[in-house]
Structure formats: structure tokens, C-alpha cells
Amino acid sequence: MSVITEQGLPPVTLRIGAESRARGAGVHEHVNPATGQVDALIPLAGPDEVDEAVKIAHAAFAVWRSTPATERSKALLKLADLVEEHSGEFVALGAADNGLASATGQATVTAAAQWIRYYGGWADKLPLGRITSVVGAGGNFGHTLRQPYGVIGAIITWNAPLMSLAMKVPAALAAGNSMVVKPSELTPFSSMLFADLVREAGIPDGVFNVIPGGPDAGAALVEHPLVKKVSFTGGPDTARKITAACAKTFKPVLLELGGKSANLVFADADLDAAAMHSTFMSFGIMSGQACALPTRLLVEDSIYDEFVAKIGAIASSFKVGNPLEPDTICGPVINQAAVDRIESMVARAQEQGARLVTGGARLGGELAEGFYYPPTVLADVDPASELAQKEVFGPVLAIMRFTDETEAIALANNTDYGLSGYIWTSDSRRSIRLVEALETGEVVVNGAPNAVAERPFGGIGLSGNGNEGGLEGLEEFFWTKSVAYGNGQ
């Protein structure tokens, strides 16, 4: 188990096989987003460390894939229990990583354990193939085998490191693969505790390796010939580079990218419930720094002014502050660059005619040293504007109006992203029509939870390809072999 430093942080190391190394090819100064101060020095893996980790994972794959499925299941289920047992530590590390508010941090730990437990339950019930023919043409017997790839290279996101691990690692390990994971140098702490618990759960050394690093480490991992598939969560720009690198050898890649999700609110909806859910999902989840959040709010014309007022009142009531204080809803954003990006996008939106309802300026006073930006609501946003088309990745909500169902669908689909969609209506027939019409990988209706373990989660367009979650998420980590037996002696 990691030793916690005086600052309350575990020492960050490179976890390569059985080793825990305090030095790498470089060093990154980690800045606590709540204080703006450097709180740790993070060793960074370079190409040599990546090469070593992949080779160790490749050797461990032979052991892990031959481990009885019941034992793999047992280890993953124990890991889920351990994650829950260490929830308090994960909450503290989430605050240190990226300023995650403690209430959201606790919910994240609960969700992570559910994802691990879900795939732990699948590990000894794997869909290993199907019979394709019995005494078919020529008397052949045919079937398929579903086999693990080998080493999976995973690059996880800075905004939700624990959830990103939970959405990738248990499915890949349940299928019998080994892994090398590169967490962001911006958020390394949660991965350290997770690696400790993987070992404590009984998963052999080398099956799961963690190498914090920057872009050069990511490139080396993606391009390594022993890495047989890449799973990436992040933005489209980096995804294009990964896809281009994988295309050289036609290496398969799973991409979970950004979103500009539309949230459609009709006049017949439960407006109080819709307003609370819409506001919390826009700001209370990671201070707006998540891919699947409903960042475009589309409201029916007849209730538009009333609903905008409800949203503004709720948003302005959310406490922004120290992420470890129990009543804090919104912590800081990740860094100064994020503050600069958010400020510039909000300013341009107002220049283009958007109306500021609440927020809109970086917080000062006792929060001045941290990267705090308040929940910001902009109404009357032009559907073709930057704010309506580009991901802000911060606590900013763009509100637009529509007159009828046809216009609502057109506005919702007017984006290059296609990750999540949200609908609020009491008309079940309308909800069925809208679910069919929205061009997204996921649609949730009337406040249903999104991105849960038992359902596939993934997008289209700039939101990526492939799925995490559900049986589909497990099948991402197998390849299919066709087998036939003839009558020859």
C-alpha cells in the first residue's frame, strides 16, 4: 500500500511489473487546482520505460490468460470491494488530482466499484464463441472463438481518472488481457492507489502497469508493436494522432471522446425536476469538465423565460469553493489554461449576442489563488455559434429555444459530436420518437442515469467510436477466430 506523504498525497511512481520507481525520463510539477500551488513532483515515463512496461505486460499476459476464469472473477470482485473500502482516500485524491468536489468524488467511487463488479461478474461467464455449423456443407463442424488481444495500451483522461480506469481496466482484465495504462501527468494520484489495490486483490504483477507520462510516452505506447489495441479517452485532436499512428499497422482503437450534448425540455415536462437535474448535470459534475454533460439546453418556446429563470436561480445557489468541504458543489477547473479558455469563450459568446444570466467572471477573494470559475449560464445563444458548437469543458451552459419537435431535433443534431442526448417530456410517444431521431450513442429520458456499467457507452462523429460498458464494452477486448473441422482423416 502506498505511503501517504505529509501533504496527504501518495508518492507517484512508475508501476512496472513488481517495481515502483520514483524516477523516470522527466519530472512534472503538479499544481493543486484549488490553491494554484505546486504540491508534488511527478516522475514521467519516457519511451524506454514504456518499452519495458509493455514487454513485462506481454510476458504477464501468458500467465493471466491461462488463469482460470473463476480466479480472474474473484480478483476483480475483490478489487471492487477494496475500492469501496478506500473511498475516503479516493475522495481526497480526487480533490488533489483535479479539484473534484467530495460529494461528486464519493459518487464516483461508488460508480467505479459498480463498473469493476459488473465486469468481475462477467469474467467467468464470457461469451467465448458460437457454433456456426453442424454437419453443414461437406460435413464440416464450425465455430468461433473469442480471444483476448494481449497487451492493451490505455490512455486515460485527466478529468475523471478513477472512472476512466474503472471503465477500461476491469473489462480488459476480465477478457484475459494485460494492460499498460498512461494516466495524465495532471492527475496521477488516483491511479497510484488503484494500482496498489489491483495488487492487493491478487492480480499478478505485470498484468496491470501504470506509467504517468506526457505526449511522448503516449506516442511510444500507441506505436509499440506488442500493444495490440489502444483504448483512449480524451479529445479529438489527440485522437486523430492516435488513429493515424494505429493506422500504420491497422491496430484497432477504442475512442471515447468529447461531446456537446443536447438537453431537450418540453413544456409538458416536470419543470422543477428538469431544472434541478439540468443544472446539476451541467455544473455539479466535475465543474462541467466531463464529456457527456448536457451543455446545450434546448427549451420549448412557451416555457423558455420561466425555465431560464429557474436555471439561473439554481446555478447561482451552488457553492463554489474548497472541494473537500462537504457543502461544496463546484470545485476549481483544472488549471490556468482552462480558466483562460473558458473566459475567452464566454466573452465571445456575449459579443455574438448571448445574454449572461449568471456567472461569467473568475472568482476572487479567498478563492483567487485557485482556478475557480462559477456556474455560468448564457441564454439566447446562436445555435451556429462557437459556444453552441465547441466543447467548453468548464461550468458553462448554453441555452437556446425551439418552437416544435421538428426544430428541437434539428437543433440537437446540429453538431459534429454525438455522445449523449437528454430528453424531458411526459409524452411517452414523443420520447420514443425523439430517442429514435437523436444522433447520439446514448439517450436518457427524464433524469435516468447516464454512463452506467450495464449499458454500452460510446459515441459517433467527433465523440469517437466503440463502447465502454455493457456486454459491448467487454467484447471490445476480444478478437474473433473462425474454426472449422472437416472429415479428413
Tab-separated table of C-alpha atoms in Angstrom:
chain	number	residue	atom	x	y	z
A	1	MET	CA	0.000	0.000	0.000
A	2	SER	CA	1.253	3.496	-0.841
A	3	VAL	CA	2.664	5.596	1.960
A	4	ILE	CA	0.753	8.882	2.246
A	5	THR	CA	3.008	11.945	2.406
A	6	GLU	CA	2.655	14.841	4.857
A	7	GLN	CA	0.631	16.665	2.187
A	8	GLY	CA	-1.831	13.759	2.181
A	9	LEU	CA	-0.684	12.515	-1.212
A	10	PRO	CA	0.798	9.150	-2.148
A	11	PRO	CA	4.217	9.330	-3.788
A	12	VAL	CA	3.758	8.987	-7.532
A	13	THR	CA	5.908	6.302	-9.097
A	14	LEU	CA	6.157	4.257	-12.263
A	15	ARG	CA	4.477	0.909	-11.630
A	16	ILE	CA	6.275	-1.502	-13.956
A	17	GLY	CA	5.758	-5.142	-13.072
A	18	ALA	CA	6.661	-5.634	-9.421
A	19	GLU	CA	8.692	-2.419	-9.289
A	20	SER	CA	7.677	1.007	-8.071
A	21	ARG	CA	10.135	3.550	-9.464
A	22	ALA	CA	10.494	7.069	-8.190
A	23	ARG	CA	12.409	8.244	-11.271
A	24	GLY	CA	11.636	8.312	-14.952
A	25	ALA	CA	12.735	10.217	-18.026
A	26	GLY	CA	11.470	13.549	-16.723
A	27	VAL	CA	9.584	15.376	-13.979
A	28	HIS	CA	6.298	17.272	-13.955
A	29	GLU	CA	5.335	19.827	-11.297
A	30	HIS	CA	1.805	19.022	-10.206
A	31	VAL	CA	-0.258	22.107	-9.392
A	32	ASN	CA	-3.166	21.769	-6.992
A	33	PRO	CA	-6.077	23.461	-8.808
A	34	ALA	CA	-7.647	24.574	-5.521
A	35	THR	CA	-4.581	26.536	-4.445
A	36	GLY	CA	-2.604	27.191	-7.619
A	37	GLN	CA	0.493	25.858	-5.817
A	38	VAL	CA	2.873	23.040	-6.725
A	39	ASP	CA	2.214	20.156	-4.347
A	40	ALA	CA	4.189	17.253	-5.856
A	41	LEU	CA	6.859	16.294	-8.352
A	42	ILE	CA	5.640	13.638	-10.758
A	43	PRO	CA	8.130	11.269	-12.428
A	44	LEU	CA	7.373	10.850	-16.112
A	45	ALA	CA	7.904	7.757	-18.199
A	46	GLY	CA	9.782	8.101	-21.470
A	47	PRO	CA	9.964	5.695	-24.416
A	48	ASP	CA	12.417	3.378	-22.608
A	49	GLU	CA	10.137	2.947	-19.603
A	50	VAL	CA	7.160	2.420	-21.902
A	51	ASP	CA	9.044	-0.284	-23.795
A	52	GLU	CA	9.942	-2.079	-20.586
A	53	ALA	CA	6.398	-1.887	-19.222
A	54	VAL	CA	4.904	-3.258	-22.426
A	55	LYS	CA	7.360	-6.157	-22.557
A	56	ILE	CA	6.584	-7.054	-18.945
A	57	ALA	CA	2.861	-6.850	-19.666
A	58	HIS	CA	3.348	-9.068	-22.701
A	59	ALA	CA	5.061	-11.730	-20.564
A	60	ALA	CA	2.362	-11.441	-17.894
A	61	PHE	CA	-0.390	-11.874	-20.491
A	62	ALA	CA	0.526	-15.534	-20.951
A	63	VAL	CA	0.031	-16.117	-17.225
A	64	TRP	CA	-3.152	-14.088	-16.880
A	65	ARG	CA	-4.979	-15.506	-19.907
A	66	SER	CA	-4.329	-19.039	-18.613
A	67	THR	CA	-5.575	-18.140	-15.125
A	68	PRO	CA	-8.931	-19.867	-14.543
A	69	ALA	CA	-11.819	-17.543	-15.265
A	70	THR	CA	-13.182	-18.103	-11.778
A	71	GLU	CA	-9.927	-16.768	-10.328
A	72	ARG	CA	-9.986	-13.702	-12.571
A	73	SER	CA	-13.559	-13.086	-11.462
A	74	LYS	CA	-12.637	-13.491	-7.800
A	75	ALA	CA	-9.777	-10.993	-8.085
A	76	LEU	CA	-11.893	-8.367	-9.834
A	77	LEU	CA	-14.729	-8.714	-7.329
A	78	LYS	CA	-12.211	-8.269	-4.517
A	79	LEU	CA	-10.872	-5.189	-6.281
A	80	ALA	CA	-14.380	-3.705	-6.304
A	81	ASP	CA	-14.664	-4.281	-2.567
A	82	LEU	CA	-11.261	-2.696	-1.961
A	83	VAL	CA	-12.157	0.401	-3.976
A	84	GLU	CA	-15.245	0.864	-1.819
A	85	GLU	CA	-13.250	0.301	1.375
A	86	HIS	CA	-10.821	3.052	0.365
A	87	SER	CA	-13.493	5.515	-0.707
A	88	GLY	CA	-12.293	8.232	1.664
A	89	GLU	CA	-8.785	8.096	0.235
A	90	PHE	CA	-10.083	8.212	-3.331
A	91	VAL	CA	-12.209	11.256	-2.483
A	92	ALA	CA	-9.172	13.065	-1.078
A	93	LEU	CA	-7.033	12.080	-4.051
A	94	GLY	CA	-9.726	13.211	-6.479
A	95	ALA	CA	-9.660	16.653	-4.871
A	96	ALA	CA	-5.861	16.746	-5.187
A	97	ASP	CA	-5.884	15.442	-8.747
A	98	ASN	CA	-8.300	17.917	-10.301
A	99	GLY	CA	-10.337	19.646	-7.581
A	100	LEU	CA	-13.195	17.145	-7.606
A	101	ALA	CA	-15.808	18.103	-5.006
A	102	SER	CA	-16.126	15.488	-2.259
A	103	ALA	CA	-19.805	14.706	-2.900
A	104	THR	CA	-19.089	14.008	-6.558
A	105	GLY	CA	-15.942	12.160	-5.552
A	106	GLN	CA	-17.916	9.792	-3.341
A	107	ALA	CA	-20.410	9.159	-6.137
A	108	THR	CA	-17.500	8.467	-8.457
A	109	VAL	CA	-16.065	5.841	-6.105
A	110	THR	CA	-19.463	4.142	-5.882
A	111	ALA	CA	-19.799	4.131	-9.662
A	112	ALA	CA	-16.249	2.846	-10.150
A	113	ALA	CA	-16.889	-0.084	-7.817
A	114	GLN	CA	-20.076	-0.886	-9.739
A	115	TRP	CA	-18.198	-0.987	-13.037
A	116	ILE	CA	-15.485	-3.241	-11.606
A	117	ARG	CA	-18.051	-5.535	-10.010
A	118	TYR	CA	-20.070	-5.711	-13.227
A	119	TYR	CA	-17.119	-6.975	-15.262
A	120	GLY	CA	-15.881	-9.136	-12.418
A	121	GLY	CA	-19.237	-10.880	-12.663
A	122	TRP	CA	-18.741	-11.432	-16.391
A	123	ALA	CA	-15.201	-12.814	-16.116
A	124	ASP	CA	-16.288	-16.439	-15.588
A	125	LYS	CA	-19.278	-16.206	-17.936
A	126	LEU	CA	-17.529	-14.959	-21.037
A	127	PRO	CA	-19.139	-15.254	-24.469
A	128	LEU	CA	-16.334	-17.408	-25.855
A	129	GLY	CA	-17.873	-18.038	-29.246
A	130	ARG	CA	-20.762	-19.663	-31.077
A	131	ILE	CA	-21.401	-22.699	-33.214
A	132	THR	CA	-21.640	-21.692	-36.865
A	133	SER	CA	-22.408	-25.054	-38.492
A	134	VAL	CA	-23.002	-28.677	-37.545
A	135	VAL	CA	-22.659	-31.213	-40.322
A	136	GLY	CA	-23.031	-28.363	-42.800
A	137	ALA	CA	-21.650	-28.247	-46.318
A	138	GLY	CA	-19.169	-31.078	-46.714
A	139	GLY	CA	-19.918	-32.352	-43.217
A	140	ASN	CA	-17.923	-29.594	-41.517
A	141	PHE	CA	-18.292	-28.545	-37.911
A	142	GLY	CA	-17.635	-24.833	-37.451
A	143	HIS	CA	-17.468	-22.472	-34.518
A	144	THR	CA	-15.875	-19.218	-33.418
A	145	LEU	CA	-13.503	-18.387	-30.604
A	146	ARG	CA	-13.373	-15.052	-28.824
A	147	GLN	CA	-9.789	-14.479	-27.737
A	148	PRO	CA	-8.046	-11.695	-25.797
A	149	TYR	CA	-5.759	-9.396	-27.760
A	150	GLY	CA	-2.785	-9.402	-25.419
A	151	VAL	CA	-1.406	-6.077	-24.190
A	152	ILE	CA	-3.929	-3.242	-24.159
A	153	GLY	CA	-2.480	0.258	-24.152
A	154	ALA	CA	-4.810	2.604	-22.278
A	155	ILE	CA	-4.501	6.379	-22.118
A	156	ILE	CA	-6.870	7.818	-19.558
A	157	THR	CA	-8.278	11.275	-19.148
A	158	TRP	CA	-7.352	13.915	-16.565
A	159	ASN	CA	-10.920	14.921	-15.753
A	160	ALA	CA	-12.054	11.584	-14.315
A	161	PRO	CA	-9.041	9.342	-13.688
A	162	LEU	CA	-10.747	6.842	-11.370
A	163	MET	CA	-13.815	6.465	-13.586
A	164	SER	CA	-11.652	6.166	-16.675
A	165	LEU	CA	-9.750	3.331	-15.014
A	166	ALA	CA	-12.988	1.642	-13.975
A	167	MET	CA	-14.434	1.902	-17.477
A	168	LYS	CA	-11.390	0.279	-19.103
A	169	VAL	CA	-9.418	-1.926	-16.732
A	170	PRO	CA	-11.986	-4.457	-15.439
A	171	ALA	CA	-13.374	-5.230	-18.906
A	172	ALA	CA	-9.904	-5.694	-20.389
A	173	LEU	CA	-8.719	-7.865	-17.494
A	174	ALA	CA	-11.931	-9.893	-17.383
A	175	ALA	CA	-11.335	-10.787	-21.020
A	176	GLY	CA	-7.848	-12.048	-20.155
A	177	ASN	CA	-5.721	-9.179	-21.453
A	178	SER	CA	-2.873	-7.419	-19.689
A	179	MET	CA	-2.538	-3.625	-19.621
A	180	VAL	CA	-0.198	-0.673	-19.631
A	181	VAL	CA	-2.035	2.466	-18.521
A	182	LYS	CA	-0.775	6.001	-19.010
A	183	PRO	CA	-2.568	8.435	-16.701
A	184	SER	CA	-2.261	12.140	-17.330
A	185	GLU	CA	0.581	13.866	-15.555
A	186	LEU	CA	-2.054	16.397	-14.460
A	187	THR	CA	-3.933	13.817	-12.371
A	188	PRO	CA	-1.645	10.992	-11.226
A	189	PHE	CA	-2.719	10.319	-7.643
A	190	SER	CA	-5.858	8.195	-8.010
A	191	SER	CA	-4.007	5.804	-10.314
A	192	MET	CA	-1.424	5.129	-7.628
A	193	LEU	CA	-3.988	3.941	-5.090
A	194	PHE	CA	-5.803	1.982	-7.780
A	195	ALA	CA	-2.553	0.170	-8.679
A	196	ASP	CA	-1.998	-0.701	-5.015
A	197	LEU	CA	-5.464	-2.197	-4.789
A	198	VAL	CA	-5.026	-4.183	-8.007
A	199	ARG	CA	-2.043	-5.904	-6.428
A	200	GLU	CA	-3.864	-6.389	-3.102
A	201	ALA	CA	-6.748	-8.012	-4.980
A	202	GLY	CA	-4.402	-10.758	-6.157
A	203	ILE	CA	-3.894	-9.757	-9.786
A	204	PRO	CA	-0.342	-10.833	-10.703
A	205	ASP	CA	2.435	-8.280	-11.088
A	206	GLY	CA	2.867	-7.204	-14.680
A	207	VAL	CA	-0.761	-7.698	-15.653
A	208	PHE	CA	-1.517	-4.069	-14.775
A	209	ASN	CA	1.187	-1.422	-15.181
A	210	VAL	CA	0.925	2.342	-14.656
A	211	ILE	CA	3.297	4.816	-16.289
A	212	PRO	CA	2.483	8.503	-15.756
A	213	GLY	CA	3.780	10.482	-18.684
A	214	GLY	CA	3.328	13.153	-21.280
A	215	PRO	CA	2.701	13.033	-25.039
A	216	ASP	CA	5.982	11.251	-25.838
A	217	ALA	CA	5.071	8.386	-23.510
A	218	GLY	CA	1.618	8.223	-25.048
A	219	ALA	CA	3.063	8.062	-28.550
A	220	ALA	CA	5.509	5.317	-27.570
A	221	LEU	CA	2.694	3.285	-26.016
A	222	VAL	CA	0.410	3.639	-29.031
A	223	GLU	CA	3.127	2.719	-31.521
A	224	HIS	CA	4.649	-0.198	-29.611
A	225	PRO	CA	4.354	-3.387	-31.698
A	226	LEU	CA	3.425	-5.516	-28.679
A	227	VAL	CA	0.451	-3.288	-27.872
A	228	LYS	CA	-2.391	-4.979	-29.732
A	229	LYS	CA	-5.191	-2.482	-29.079
A	230	VAL	CA	-5.401	1.080	-27.814
A	231	SER	CA	-8.176	2.455	-25.612
A	232	PHE	CA	-8.164	6.241	-25.328
A	233	THR	CA	-10.335	8.755	-23.514
A	234	GLY	CA	-9.711	12.398	-24.325
A	235	GLY	CA	-10.143	14.977	-27.063
A	236	PRO	CA	-10.480	14.713	-30.848
A	237	ASP	CA	-7.124	16.351	-31.622
A	238	THR	CA	-5.137	13.736	-29.708
A	239	ALA	CA	-7.433	11.009	-31.017
A	240	ARG	CA	-6.541	11.935	-34.598
A	241	LYS	CA	-2.847	11.457	-33.828
A	242	ILE	CA	-3.522	8.120	-32.141
A	243	THR	CA	-5.673	6.919	-35.013
A	244	ALA	CA	-3.035	7.918	-37.564
A	245	ALA	CA	-0.351	6.046	-35.627
A	246	CYS	CA	-2.522	2.935	-35.285
A	247	ALA	CA	-3.437	3.055	-38.969
A	248	LYS	CA	0.166	2.216	-39.893
A	249	THR	CA	-0.371	-1.362	-38.689
A	250	PHE	CA	-4.206	-1.340	-38.679
A	251	LYS	CA	-4.120	-1.608	-34.896
A	252	PRO	CA	-7.674	-1.389	-33.507
A	253	VAL	CA	-8.503	1.605	-31.364
A	254	LEU	CA	-11.348	2.446	-28.989
A	255	LEU	CA	-12.024	6.173	-28.711
A	256	GLU	CA	-14.198	7.812	-26.054
A	257	LEU	CA	-14.022	11.495	-26.881
A	258	GLY	CA	-15.861	14.724	-26.220
A	259	GLY	CA	-19.448	15.809	-26.518
A	260	LYS	CA	-21.765	18.752	-26.955
A	261	SER	CA	-24.847	17.003	-25.674
A	262	ALA	CA	-28.287	18.497	-26.167
A	263	ASN	CA	-30.866	18.506	-23.385
A	264	LEU	CA	-34.410	18.894	-24.747
A	265	VAL	CA	-37.010	20.257	-22.328
A	266	PHE	CA	-40.666	20.323	-23.430
A	267	ALA	CA	-43.486	22.277	-21.841
A	268	ASP	CA	-45.187	19.129	-20.551
A	269	ALA	CA	-42.141	18.039	-18.518
A	270	ASP	CA	-41.796	18.185	-14.742
A	271	LEU	CA	-40.089	21.568	-14.921
A	272	ASP	CA	-38.765	21.653	-11.360
A	273	ALA	CA	-37.172	18.226	-11.708
A	274	ALA	CA	-35.852	19.085	-15.159
A	275	ALA	CA	-34.357	22.362	-13.949
A	276	MET	CA	-32.581	20.812	-10.950
A	277	HIS	CA	-31.241	17.867	-12.947
A	278	SER	CA	-30.163	20.028	-15.888
A	279	THR	CA	-28.348	22.499	-13.659
A	280	PHE	CA	-26.602	19.938	-11.503
A	281	MET	CA	-25.527	17.875	-14.506
A	282	SER	CA	-24.111	20.986	-16.170
A	283	PHE	CA	-22.141	22.286	-13.172
A	284	GLY	CA	-22.175	19.885	-10.233
A	285	ILE	CA	-20.453	17.052	-12.092
A	286	MET	CA	-16.741	17.873	-12.182
A	287	SER	CA	-17.446	21.599	-12.539
A	288	GLY	CA	-18.624	20.993	-16.083
A	289	GLN	CA	-15.436	19.163	-17.065
A	290	ALA	CA	-16.934	15.971	-18.445
A	291	CYS	CA	-17.709	14.761	-21.931
A	292	ALA	CA	-21.310	13.553	-21.607
A	293	LEU	CA	-22.804	16.527	-19.765
A	294	PRO	CA	-25.888	18.325	-21.182
A	295	THR	CA	-24.075	21.526	-22.096
A	296	ARG	CA	-26.666	22.643	-24.681
A	297	LEU	CA	-30.081	23.242	-23.145
A	298	LEU	CA	-32.921	23.423	-25.690
A	299	VAL	CA	-36.168	24.730	-24.207
A	300	GLU	CA	-39.639	24.912	-25.745
A	301	ASP	CA	-40.624	28.494	-26.528
A	302	SER	CA	-43.745	28.610	-24.354
A	303	ILE	CA	-41.759	27.956	-21.149
A	304	TYR	CA	-38.426	29.446	-22.198
A	305	ASP	CA	-38.298	32.551	-19.991
A	306	GLU	CA	-39.646	30.705	-16.950
A	307	PHE	CA	-37.180	27.869	-17.343
A	308	VAL	CA	-34.167	30.117	-17.919
A	309	ALA	CA	-35.017	31.892	-14.678
A	310	LYS	CA	-35.209	28.574	-12.815
A	311	ILE	CA	-31.819	27.511	-14.174
A	312	GLY	CA	-30.214	30.830	-13.267
A	313	ALA	CA	-31.552	30.739	-9.718
A	314	ILE	CA	-30.350	27.185	-9.086
A	315	ALA	CA	-26.943	27.768	-10.664
A	316	SER	CA	-26.309	30.891	-8.613
A	317	SER	CA	-27.118	28.979	-5.421
A	318	PHE	CA	-24.400	26.361	-5.938
A	319	LYS	CA	-21.464	26.787	-3.596
A	320	VAL	CA	-18.103	27.101	-5.336
A	321	GLY	CA	-15.083	26.515	-3.151
A	322	ASN	CA	-12.759	24.085	-1.390
A	323	PRO	CA	-13.539	20.672	-2.907
A	324	LEU	CA	-13.113	18.939	0.451
A	325	GLU	CA	-15.774	20.986	2.218
A	326	PRO	CA	-18.933	18.848	2.348
A	327	ASP	CA	-21.306	21.547	1.086
A	328	THR	CA	-19.180	22.464	-1.928
A	329	ILE	CA	-20.857	21.586	-5.211
A	330	CYS	CA	-18.363	23.065	-7.671
A	331	GLY	CA	-14.616	22.862	-7.190
A	332	PRO	CA	-11.993	24.536	-9.370
A	333	VAL	CA	-11.265	23.819	-13.009
A	334	ILE	CA	-8.039	22.016	-13.808
A	335	ASN	CA	-5.550	24.851	-14.476
A	336	GLN	CA	-4.943	28.419	-15.620
A	337	ALA	CA	-5.180	27.436	-19.277
A	338	ALA	CA	-8.712	26.172	-18.632
A	339	VAL	CA	-9.679	29.458	-16.965
A	340	ASP	CA	-8.314	31.404	-19.925
A	341	ARG	CA	-10.187	29.230	-22.422
A	342	ILE	CA	-13.485	29.499	-20.541
A	343	GLU	CA	-13.194	33.258	-20.097
A	344	SER	CA	-12.482	33.838	-23.767
A	345	MET	CA	-15.367	31.639	-24.952
A	346	VAL	CA	-17.827	33.333	-22.589
A	347	ALA	CA	-16.678	36.772	-23.758
A	348	ARG	CA	-17.020	35.862	-27.424
A	349	ALA	CA	-20.486	34.406	-26.847
A	350	GLN	CA	-21.659	37.690	-25.341
A	351	GLU	CA	-20.132	39.633	-28.235
A	352	GLN	CA	-22.194	37.411	-30.545
A	353	GLY	CA	-25.427	38.250	-28.743
A	354	ALA	CA	-25.740	35.693	-25.949
A	355	ARG	CA	-27.312	37.004	-22.735
A	356	LEU	CA	-25.447	36.394	-19.477
A	357	VAL	CA	-27.861	35.083	-16.830
A	358	THR	CA	-25.397	34.339	-14.033
A	359	GLY	CA	-21.668	33.858	-13.510
A	360	GLY	CA	-19.268	34.952	-16.213
A	361	ALA	CA	-16.185	36.052	-14.248
A	362	ARG	CA	-13.387	34.253	-12.435
A	363	LEU	CA	-13.848	34.225	-8.677
A	364	GLY	CA	-11.559	36.276	-6.483
A	365	GLY	CA	-11.280	36.908	-2.762
A	366	GLU	CA	-10.235	33.843	-0.789
A	367	LEU	CA	-10.525	31.752	-3.976
A	368	ALA	CA	-8.277	33.982	-6.069
A	369	GLU	CA	-5.229	31.712	-5.902
A	370	GLY	CA	-7.109	28.677	-7.205
A	371	PHE	CA	-8.646	28.125	-10.618
A	372	TYR	CA	-12.243	28.854	-9.680
A	373	TYR	CA	-14.868	29.779	-12.245
A	374	PRO	CA	-18.541	29.972	-11.227
A	375	PRO	CA	-21.525	28.254	-12.845
A	376	THR	CA	-22.185	30.418	-15.891
A	377	VAL	CA	-25.485	30.450	-17.751
A	378	LEU	CA	-25.843	32.079	-21.164
A	379	ALA	CA	-29.270	32.363	-22.775
A	380	ASP	CA	-30.346	33.229	-26.337
A	381	VAL	CA	-27.254	31.516	-27.720
A	382	ASP	CA	-26.921	31.374	-31.504
A	383	PRO	CA	-27.129	27.665	-32.480
A	384	ALA	CA	-24.366	28.187	-35.040
A	385	SER	CA	-22.017	29.993	-32.658
A	386	GLU	CA	-18.806	28.713	-31.133
A	387	LEU	CA	-20.453	28.240	-27.762
A	388	ALA	CA	-23.141	26.020	-29.268
A	389	GLN	CA	-20.747	24.010	-31.410
A	390	LYS	CA	-17.496	23.613	-29.469
A	391	GLU	CA	-16.851	21.867	-26.188
A	392	VAL	CA	-16.078	24.375	-23.414
A	393	PHE	CA	-15.096	21.765	-20.815
A	394	GLY	CA	-15.992	24.027	-17.947
A	395	PRO	CA	-19.006	25.253	-15.953
A	396	VAL	CA	-20.782	26.971	-18.854
A	397	LEU	CA	-24.319	26.224	-20.072
A	398	ALA	CA	-25.668	27.452	-23.425
A	399	ILE	CA	-29.472	27.834	-23.633
A	400	MET	CA	-31.477	28.015	-26.868
A	401	ARG	CA	-35.191	27.955	-27.653
A	402	PHE	CA	-37.240	25.851	-30.051
A	403	THR	CA	-40.830	26.063	-31.243
A	404	ASP	CA	-41.718	22.446	-32.010
A	405	GLU	CA	-40.407	18.899	-32.023
A	406	THR	CA	-39.019	19.146	-35.549
A	407	GLU	CA	-36.924	22.185	-34.708
A	408	ALA	CA	-35.762	20.604	-31.450
A	409	ILE	CA	-34.427	17.564	-33.318
A	410	ALA	CA	-32.718	19.718	-35.925
A	411	LEU	CA	-31.001	21.823	-33.266
A	412	ALA	CA	-29.982	18.786	-31.231
A	413	ASN	CA	-28.393	17.107	-34.246
A	414	ASN	CA	-26.688	20.299	-35.421
A	415	THR	CA	-23.251	19.347	-34.106
A	416	ASP	CA	-20.271	17.231	-35.140
A	417	TYR	CA	-20.419	15.428	-31.782
A	418	GLY	CA	-22.708	12.525	-30.958
A	419	LEU	CA	-22.157	11.228	-27.439
A	420	SER	CA	-25.222	11.740	-25.225
A	421	GLY	CA	-28.709	13.173	-25.514
A	422	TYR	CA	-31.210	14.148	-22.818
A	423	ILE	CA	-34.997	14.421	-23.077
A	424	TRP	CA	-37.584	15.826	-20.667
A	425	THR	CA	-41.244	15.183	-21.543
A	426	SER	CA	-44.291	13.453	-20.055
A	427	ASP	CA	-45.400	12.295	-23.528
A	428	SER	CA	-44.177	8.701	-23.922
A	429	ARG	CA	-44.881	8.651	-27.674
A	430	ARG	CA	-42.809	11.796	-28.121
A	431	SER	CA	-39.933	10.323	-26.126
A	432	ILE	CA	-39.919	7.241	-28.377
A	433	ARG	CA	-39.806	9.429	-31.484
A	434	LEU	CA	-37.013	11.565	-30.087
A	435	VAL	CA	-34.918	8.619	-28.920
A	436	GLU	CA	-35.012	7.337	-32.488
A	437	ALA	CA	-34.247	10.728	-34.018
A	438	LEU	CA	-31.317	11.898	-31.869
A	439	GLU	CA	-27.951	11.117	-33.478
A	440	THR	CA	-26.074	10.098	-30.352
A	441	GLY	CA	-24.605	6.967	-28.834
A	442	GLU	CA	-26.711	7.348	-25.705
A	443	VAL	CA	-30.079	8.917	-24.904
A	444	VAL	CA	-31.523	9.261	-21.398
A	445	VAL	CA	-35.074	10.327	-20.630
A	446	ASN	CA	-36.498	12.191	-17.635
A	447	GLY	CA	-33.449	12.077	-15.415
A	448	ALA	CA	-32.309	8.498	-15.939
A	449	PRO	CA	-28.620	7.990	-15.047
A	450	ASN	CA	-26.078	8.007	-17.842
A	451	ALA	CA	-22.843	6.081	-18.381
A	452	VAL	CA	-23.748	3.143	-16.142
A	453	ALA	CA	-21.886	-0.148	-16.195
A	454	GLU	CA	-24.643	-2.349	-17.568
A	455	ARG	CA	-25.297	-0.224	-20.678
A	456	PRO	CA	-22.879	0.466	-23.547
A	457	PHE	CA	-21.482	3.990	-23.561
A	458	GLY	CA	-19.897	5.459	-26.659
A	459	GLY	CA	-20.421	7.959	-29.411
A	460	ILE	CA	-20.333	8.754	-33.093
A	461	GLY	CA	-18.703	11.555	-35.066
A	462	LEU	CA	-16.253	13.627	-33.035
A	463	SER	CA	-17.365	11.698	-29.940
A	464	GLY	CA	-15.396	8.647	-31.060
A	465	ASN	CA	-16.132	5.009	-31.768
A	466	GLY	CA	-16.575	1.780	-29.855
A	467	ASN	CA	-18.151	1.236	-26.463
A	468	GLU	CA	-17.351	1.065	-22.789
A	469	GLY	CA	-19.969	-0.539	-20.565
A	470	GLY	CA	-22.316	-3.455	-21.061
A	471	LEU	CA	-21.517	-6.650	-22.901
A	472	GLU	CA	-20.428	-4.485	-25.834
A	473	GLY	CA	-17.694	-2.997	-23.659
A	474	LEU	CA	-16.403	-6.466	-22.834
A	475	GLU	CA	-16.427	-7.538	-26.475
A	476	GLU	CA	-14.128	-4.617	-27.322
A	477	PHE	CA	-11.287	-6.609	-25.756
A	478	PHE	CA	-11.683	-9.804	-27.793
A	479	TRP	CA	-10.874	-10.688	-31.365
A	480	THR	CA	-12.786	-13.383	-33.243
A	481	LYS	CA	-11.259	-16.548	-34.683
A	482	SER	CA	-13.222	-18.752	-37.070
A	483	VAL	CA	-12.644	-22.517	-36.718
A	484	ALA	CA	-13.767	-25.414	-38.914
A	485	TYR	CA	-13.221	-29.193	-38.707
A	486	GLY	CA	-13.525	-31.316	-41.832
A	487	ASN	CA	-13.963	-35.047	-42.417
A	488	GLY	CA	-10.374	-35.737	-43.448
A	489	GLN	CA	-8.522	-38.437	-41.522
